[in-house]
Amino acid sequence: MTTLTASEVSARLGGRQILHGVDLTVAPGRVTALVGPNGSGKTTLLRTCYRALPVSAGLVTIDDADIHSLRRRTLARTVGASTQEPVSLGGITVRESVRLGRTVKRGLFEPFGTDDSQVVDTVLARVGLTALADRDVLALSGGERQRVSIARTLAQQPEVLLLDEPTNHLDLHQQLSVLTLLRELAADGLAVLLTLHDLRMAVEYCDAVAVLHHGNLVATGPPEEVLCAAVLREVFGVRGEVREGAGGHRTLDVMGLAGE
Ligand SMILES: Nc1ncnc2c1ncn2[C@@H]1O[C@H](COP(=O)(O)OP(=O)(O)OP(=O)(O)O)[C@@H](O)[C@H]1O
């Protein structure tokens, strides 16, 4: 079981300081949602966590190791990131694209074995892509490509899974499928961090929520505690509250814009 920790992380982009001393723990066995208004720094924080962006101060560690001290292969075996960047070149199938996740794990020159094929098949099935496995990735919809990106990351078999808006472009059924899958992966022991705009989904599907506002982490903890009326009003500009229904099921009610 692996924990990823950001300690006092600051980061700069284009000469501007975007993150201001963020502390965040991504614990195994849990799905953590990173939420915040547009431009609050969610993608930037995620990028520092998989070493796509250097920190200007602070530290990102996996267990106790600074990620900048890890060899590329070790990092790739531990941390998998599914990002919003364009999935791929054309001319390769969904299966081939997902196989690339195994290459990250195995190295370019190690032969692809039957165990790798099994992992790819299992992942394709788990993400609901088996029927599309032989399609060219460029012949897919935005939502289908999103699932290919998630599948390729899972083929890496990471211990920490980072996902940038994995429910973006997905219809409601697929959004729930992805969130259910993330819950299953967390139950298997993975540490899962995803950026998410849908606060209702964060309340219903995530174990923890971390709120970024202007590059500061302003709250972190259980969704029903973190997404209180004051945070909804001051950070998201809406009137709302988390309600507990029958059987302890929690939902977020948003009544309108703050100040209405
Ligand atoms: N290359 C860049 N140079 C300067 N500023 C940048 C650069 N890229 C992003 N930013 C700024 O950094 C801030 C944080 O961006 P980031 O993409 O991390 O936010 P976000 O919370 O993921 O936003 P969204 O919800 O809209 O995806 C924004 O104000 C953005 O304009």
Short mmCIF file of C-alpha atoms and ligand atoms in Angstrom, two decimals:
data_model
loop_
_atom_site.label_atom_id
_atom_site.label_comp_id
_atom_site.label_asym_id
_atom_site.label_seq_id
_atom_site.Cartn_x
_atom_site.Cartn_y
_atom_site.Cartn_z
CA MET A 1 0.00 0.00 0.00
CA THR A 2 1.41 3.34 -1.07
CA THR A 3 0.68 6.88 0.04
CA LEU A 4 1.42 9.98 -2.00
CA THR A 5 1.97 13.15 -0.01
CA ALA A 6 2.32 16.75 -1.14
CA SER A 7 4.00 18.85 1.56
CA GLU A 8 4.00 22.64 1.33
CA VAL A 9 3.96 22.39 -2.46
CA SER A 10 4.25 25.60 -4.44
CA ALA A 11 4.48 25.76 -8.23
CA ARG A 12 4.91 28.46 -10.87
CA LEU A 13 3.71 28.67 -14.46
CA GLY A 14 4.71 31.39 -16.91
CA GLY A 15 6.30 33.44 -14.14
CA ARG A 16 3.16 33.32 -11.94
CA GLN A 17 2.89 31.48 -8.68
CA ILE A 18 -0.05 29.11 -9.11
CA LEU A 19 0.16 26.89 -6.00
CA HIS A 20 0.85 28.27 -2.54
CA GLY A 21 2.20 25.73 -0.04
CA VAL A 22 -0.33 22.95 -0.58
CA ASP A 23 -0.46 19.98 1.83
CA LEU A 24 -2.34 16.94 0.58
CA THR A 25 -2.29 13.23 1.42
CA VAL A 26 -3.54 10.70 -1.10
CA ALA A 27 -4.12 7.63 1.03
CA PRO A 28 -4.41 4.03 -0.14
CA GLY A 29 -7.86 2.48 -0.05
CA ARG A 30 -9.56 5.83 -0.62
CA VAL A 31 -10.92 7.89 -3.48
CA THR A 32 -9.98 11.54 -2.96
CA ALA A 33 -11.61 14.25 -5.09
CA LEU A 34 -9.67 17.42 -5.80
CA VAL A 35 -12.26 20.13 -6.40
CA GLY A 36 -12.21 23.88 -6.90
CA PRO A 37 -13.39 26.57 -9.30
CA ASN A 38 -11.95 26.90 -12.81
CA GLY A 39 -8.35 28.04 -12.68
CA SER A 40 -7.90 27.20 -8.98
CA GLY A 41 -4.86 25.00 -9.71
CA LYS A 42 -6.22 21.43 -9.74
CA THR A 43 -4.44 20.30 -12.91
CA THR A 44 -1.28 22.08 -11.82
CA LEU A 45 -1.27 20.25 -8.48
CA LEU A 46 -1.94 16.93 -10.18
CA ARG A 47 0.98 17.57 -12.57
CA THR A 48 3.37 18.15 -9.66
CA CYS A 49 2.25 14.79 -8.25
CA TYR A 50 3.38 12.80 -11.30
CA ARG A 51 6.48 14.94 -11.90
CA ALA A 52 5.17 16.59 -15.07
CA LEU A 53 5.84 19.93 -13.39
CA PRO A 54 8.61 20.75 -10.91
CA VAL A 55 7.68 22.25 -7.56
CA SER A 56 9.13 25.69 -6.80
CA ALA A 57 9.03 24.87 -3.08
CA GLY A 58 7.95 21.90 -1.00
CA LEU A 59 8.06 18.21 -1.72
CA VAL A 60 6.00 15.41 -3.24
CA THR A 61 6.77 12.01 -1.73
CA ILE A 62 5.72 8.44 -2.35
CA ASP A 63 5.84 6.74 0.98
CA ASP A 64 8.99 8.50 2.15
CA ALA A 65 10.80 9.01 -1.15
CA ASP A 66 10.93 12.35 -2.95
CA ILE A 67 9.45 11.65 -6.42
CA HIS A 68 12.30 13.65 -7.96
CA SER A 69 14.78 11.14 -6.55
CA LEU A 70 13.05 8.14 -8.15
CA ARG A 71 14.14 6.55 -11.40
CA ARG A 72 11.69 7.11 -14.23
CA ARG A 73 10.72 3.44 -14.37
CA THR A 74 10.18 3.21 -10.62
CA LEU A 75 7.93 6.25 -10.74
CA ALA A 76 6.00 4.82 -13.70
CA ARG A 77 5.47 1.56 -11.85
CA THR A 78 4.09 3.36 -8.85
CA VAL A 79 2.17 6.36 -10.13
CA GLY A 80 -0.20 6.26 -13.09
CA ALA A 81 -1.70 9.45 -14.49
CA SER A 82 -4.66 9.73 -16.83
CA THR A 83 -4.60 13.26 -18.18
CA GLN A 84 -6.57 15.51 -20.49
CA GLU A 85 -3.77 15.62 -23.02
CA PRO A 86 -4.65 14.20 -26.45
CA VAL A 87 -4.58 10.42 -26.24
CA SER A 88 -2.57 9.40 -29.23
CA LEU A 89 -1.41 9.36 -32.70
CA GLY A 90 -3.73 7.81 -35.23
CA GLY A 91 -3.18 4.43 -36.85
CA ILE A 92 -3.21 2.42 -33.63
CA THR A 93 -6.06 0.43 -32.19
CA VAL A 94 -7.59 0.77 -28.77
CA ARG A 95 -5.87 -2.47 -27.71
CA GLU A 96 -2.48 -1.19 -28.92
CA SER A 97 -3.01 2.10 -27.13
CA VAL A 98 -3.80 0.26 -23.88
CA ARG A 99 -0.74 -1.98 -24.41
CA LEU A 100 1.41 1.16 -24.22
CA GLY A 101 0.60 1.17 -20.51
CA ARG A 102 2.40 -2.19 -20.24
CA THR A 103 5.44 -0.75 -22.04
CA VAL A 104 5.73 1.92 -19.36
CA LYS A 105 5.70 -0.82 -16.78
CA ARG A 106 8.00 -3.28 -18.57
CA GLY A 107 10.38 -1.11 -20.53
CA LEU A 108 10.61 -0.77 -24.29
CA PHE A 109 12.86 -3.75 -24.98
CA GLU A 110 11.34 -6.37 -22.71
CA PRO A 111 9.17 -8.82 -24.64
CA PHE A 112 5.42 -8.62 -24.30
CA GLY A 113 4.23 -11.79 -22.56
CA THR A 114 0.94 -13.62 -22.15
CA ASP A 115 0.61 -12.09 -18.69
CA ASP A 116 0.74 -8.65 -20.34
CA SER A 117 -1.98 -9.69 -22.81
CA GLN A 118 -4.10 -10.89 -19.92
CA VAL A 119 -3.73 -7.59 -18.09
CA VAL A 120 -4.68 -5.69 -21.26
CA ASP A 121 -7.75 -7.90 -21.82
CA THR A 122 -8.82 -7.56 -18.19
CA VAL A 123 -8.44 -3.79 -18.25
CA LEU A 124 -10.32 -3.48 -21.56
CA ALA A 125 -13.20 -5.45 -20.05
CA ARG A 126 -13.14 -3.52 -16.79
CA VAL A 127 -13.38 -0.17 -18.58
CA GLY A 128 -16.01 -1.48 -21.02
CA LEU A 129 -13.82 -1.28 -24.13
CA THR A 130 -13.70 -4.92 -25.23
CA ALA A 131 -16.11 -4.35 -28.13
CA LEU A 132 -14.01 -1.40 -29.34
CA ALA A 133 -10.61 -3.06 -28.90
CA ASP A 134 -9.83 -3.23 -32.61
CA ARG A 135 -11.05 0.25 -33.55
CA ASP A 136 -8.58 3.00 -34.47
CA VAL A 137 -8.40 5.38 -31.50
CA LEU A 138 -9.00 8.33 -33.79
CA ALA A 139 -12.34 6.78 -34.77
CA LEU A 140 -13.68 7.09 -31.22
CA SER A 141 -15.88 9.65 -29.52
CA GLY A 142 -14.44 11.97 -26.86
CA GLY A 143 -15.92 9.84 -24.09
CA GLU A 144 -14.56 6.62 -25.56
CA ARG A 145 -11.10 8.17 -25.82
CA GLN A 146 -11.38 9.24 -22.22
CA ARG A 147 -11.93 5.61 -21.26
CA VAL A 148 -8.93 4.53 -23.37
CA SER A 149 -6.77 6.95 -21.42
CA ILE A 150 -8.01 5.48 -18.13
CA ALA A 151 -7.51 1.92 -19.43
CA ARG A 152 -3.95 2.63 -20.54
CA THR A 153 -3.14 4.01 -17.10
CA LEU A 154 -4.68 0.97 -15.39
CA ALA A 155 -2.63 -1.35 -17.64
CA GLN A 156 0.39 0.16 -15.91
CA GLN A 157 -0.97 -1.38 -12.66
CA PRO A 158 -0.02 1.65 -10.58
CA GLU A 159 -0.35 1.87 -6.82
CA VAL A 160 -1.29 5.53 -6.95
CA LEU A 161 -3.79 6.56 -9.59
CA LEU A 162 -4.11 10.23 -10.59
CA LEU A 163 -6.89 11.26 -12.95
CA ASP A 164 -7.58 14.68 -14.42
CA GLU A 165 -11.34 15.05 -14.90
CA PRO A 166 -11.90 11.39 -15.77
CA THR A 167 -15.66 11.92 -16.06
CA ASN A 168 -15.31 14.73 -18.59
CA HIS A 169 -17.12 13.97 -21.89
CA LEU A 170 -18.82 10.94 -20.35
CA ASP A 171 -22.57 10.37 -20.33
CA LEU A 172 -24.19 9.83 -16.95
CA HIS A 173 -24.03 6.03 -17.12
CA GLN A 174 -20.32 6.13 -18.00
CA GLN A 175 -19.60 8.70 -15.29
CA LEU A 176 -21.11 6.41 -12.69
CA SER A 177 -19.27 3.42 -14.18
CA VAL A 178 -15.93 5.21 -13.90
CA LEU A 179 -16.58 6.36 -10.33
CA THR A 180 -17.73 2.86 -9.36
CA LEU A 181 -14.57 1.44 -10.94
CA LEU A 182 -12.43 3.91 -8.97
CA ARG A 183 -14.15 2.81 -5.77
CA GLU A 184 -13.39 -0.83 -6.62
CA LEU A 185 -9.74 0.02 -7.32
CA ALA A 186 -9.50 1.84 -3.99
CA ALA A 187 -11.05 -1.17 -2.28
CA ASP A 188 -8.20 -3.21 -3.83
CA GLY A 189 -5.75 -0.86 -2.04
CA LEU A 190 -4.98 1.81 -4.63
CA ALA A 191 -4.62 5.43 -3.64
CA VAL A 192 -6.89 7.37 -6.02
CA LEU A 193 -6.91 11.13 -6.63
CA LEU A 194 -9.16 12.66 -9.26
CA THR A 195 -10.05 16.19 -10.21
CA LEU A 196 -13.78 16.65 -10.41
CA HIS A 197 -16.18 19.51 -11.12
CA ASP A 198 -19.33 17.68 -10.12
CA LEU A 199 -19.56 18.23 -6.36
CA ARG A 200 -22.64 15.98 -6.15
CA MET A 201 -20.55 13.08 -7.44
CA ALA A 202 -17.80 14.00 -4.98
CA VAL A 203 -20.28 13.75 -2.11
CA GLU A 204 -21.80 10.48 -3.29
CA TYR A 205 -18.73 8.59 -4.51
CA CYS A 206 -15.61 9.92 -2.83
CA ASP A 207 -14.15 9.17 0.59
CA ALA A 208 -12.40 12.51 0.91
CA VAL A 209 -12.53 15.92 -0.74
CA ALA A 210 -9.75 18.50 -1.02
CA VAL A 211 -10.76 22.04 -2.00
CA LEU A 212 -8.39 24.34 -3.90
CA HIS A 213 -9.10 28.06 -4.10
CA HIS A 214 -6.70 30.45 -5.86
CA GLY A 215 -3.94 27.85 -5.47
CA ASN A 216 -4.49 27.36 -1.73
CA LEU A 217 -5.84 24.19 -0.18
CA VAL A 218 -8.65 25.62 1.92
CA ALA A 219 -10.26 22.43 3.25
CA THR A 220 -9.75 18.69 3.22
CA GLY A 221 -11.60 15.79 4.81
CA PRO A 222 -14.87 13.86 4.51
CA PRO A 223 -17.13 15.38 1.79
CA GLU A 224 -20.03 16.09 4.14
CA GLU A 225 -17.75 18.09 6.44
CA VAL A 226 -15.72 19.85 3.79
CA LEU A 227 -18.55 20.89 1.47
CA CYS A 228 -20.35 22.91 4.13
CA ALA A 229 -22.56 25.90 3.30
CA ALA A 230 -19.71 28.37 3.94
CA VAL A 231 -17.27 26.65 1.55
CA LEU A 232 -19.98 26.26 -1.11
CA ARG A 233 -20.76 29.97 -0.81
CA GLU A 234 -17.26 31.40 -0.48
CA VAL A 235 -15.34 29.12 -2.83
CA PHE A 236 -17.95 28.04 -5.38
CA GLY A 237 -20.36 31.00 -5.16
CA VAL A 238 -23.46 28.85 -4.66
CA ARG A 239 -26.04 28.22 -1.96
CA GLY A 240 -26.14 24.57 -0.98
CA GLU A 241 -25.78 21.93 1.65
CA VAL A 242 -25.12 18.23 2.08
CA ARG A 243 -28.22 16.35 3.26
CA GLU A 244 -28.42 12.94 4.78
CA GLY A 245 -31.27 10.80 3.46
CA ALA A 246 -32.59 7.35 4.21
CA GLY A 247 -29.95 4.78 5.13
CA GLY A 248 -27.30 7.45 5.67
CA HIS A 249 -27.11 8.20 1.93
CA ARG A 250 -25.75 11.73 1.47
CA THR A 251 -26.58 14.08 -1.36
CA LEU A 252 -25.62 17.65 -2.17
CA ASP A 253 -28.48 20.08 -2.76
CA VAL A 254 -27.60 23.24 -4.65
CA MET A 255 -30.34 25.86 -4.34
CA GLY A 256 -28.90 28.62 -6.51
CA LEU A 257 -26.22 31.24 -6.75
CA ALA A 258 -24.90 32.74 -3.53
CA GLY A 259 -26.49 36.11 -2.79
CA GLU A 260 -29.72 35.40 -4.69
N1 LIG B 1 1.39 28.00 -19.06
C1 LIG B 1 0.80 28.81 -18.18
N2 LIG B 1 1.32 30.00 -17.89
C2 LIG B 1 0.76 30.84 -16.98
N3 LIG B 1 -0.36 30.52 -16.30
C3 LIG B 1 -0.93 29.33 -16.55
C4 LIG B 1 -0.38 28.41 -17.49
N4 LIG B 1 -1.17 27.30 -17.54
C5 LIG B 1 -2.16 27.53 -16.64
N5 LIG B 1 -2.01 28.73 -16.06
C6 LIG B 1 -2.88 29.34 -15.01
O1 LIG B 1 -2.75 28.57 -13.85
C7 LIG B 1 -3.96 28.60 -13.11
C8 LIG B 1 -4.34 27.21 -12.68
O2 LIG B 1 -4.64 26.44 -13.83
P1 LIG B 1 -5.10 24.93 -13.69
O3 LIG B 1 -5.25 24.40 -15.09
O4 LIG B 1 -4.21 24.22 -12.76
O5 LIG B 1 -6.53 25.14 -13.01
P2 LIG B 1 -7.72 24.10 -12.84
O6 LIG B 1 -8.22 24.26 -11.45
O7 LIG B 1 -7.30 22.74 -13.27
O8 LIG B 1 -8.77 24.72 -13.86
P3 LIG B 1 -10.01 24.08 -14.66
O9 LIG B 1 -11.02 23.67 -13.63
O10 LIG B 1 -10.50 25.23 -15.47
O11 LIG B 1 -9.50 22.94 -15.48
C9 LIG B 1 -4.99 29.30 -14.00
O12 LIG B 1 -5.16 30.61 -13.54
C10 LIG B 1 -4.34 29.29 -15.37
O13 LIG B 1 -4.74 30.42 -16.12
#
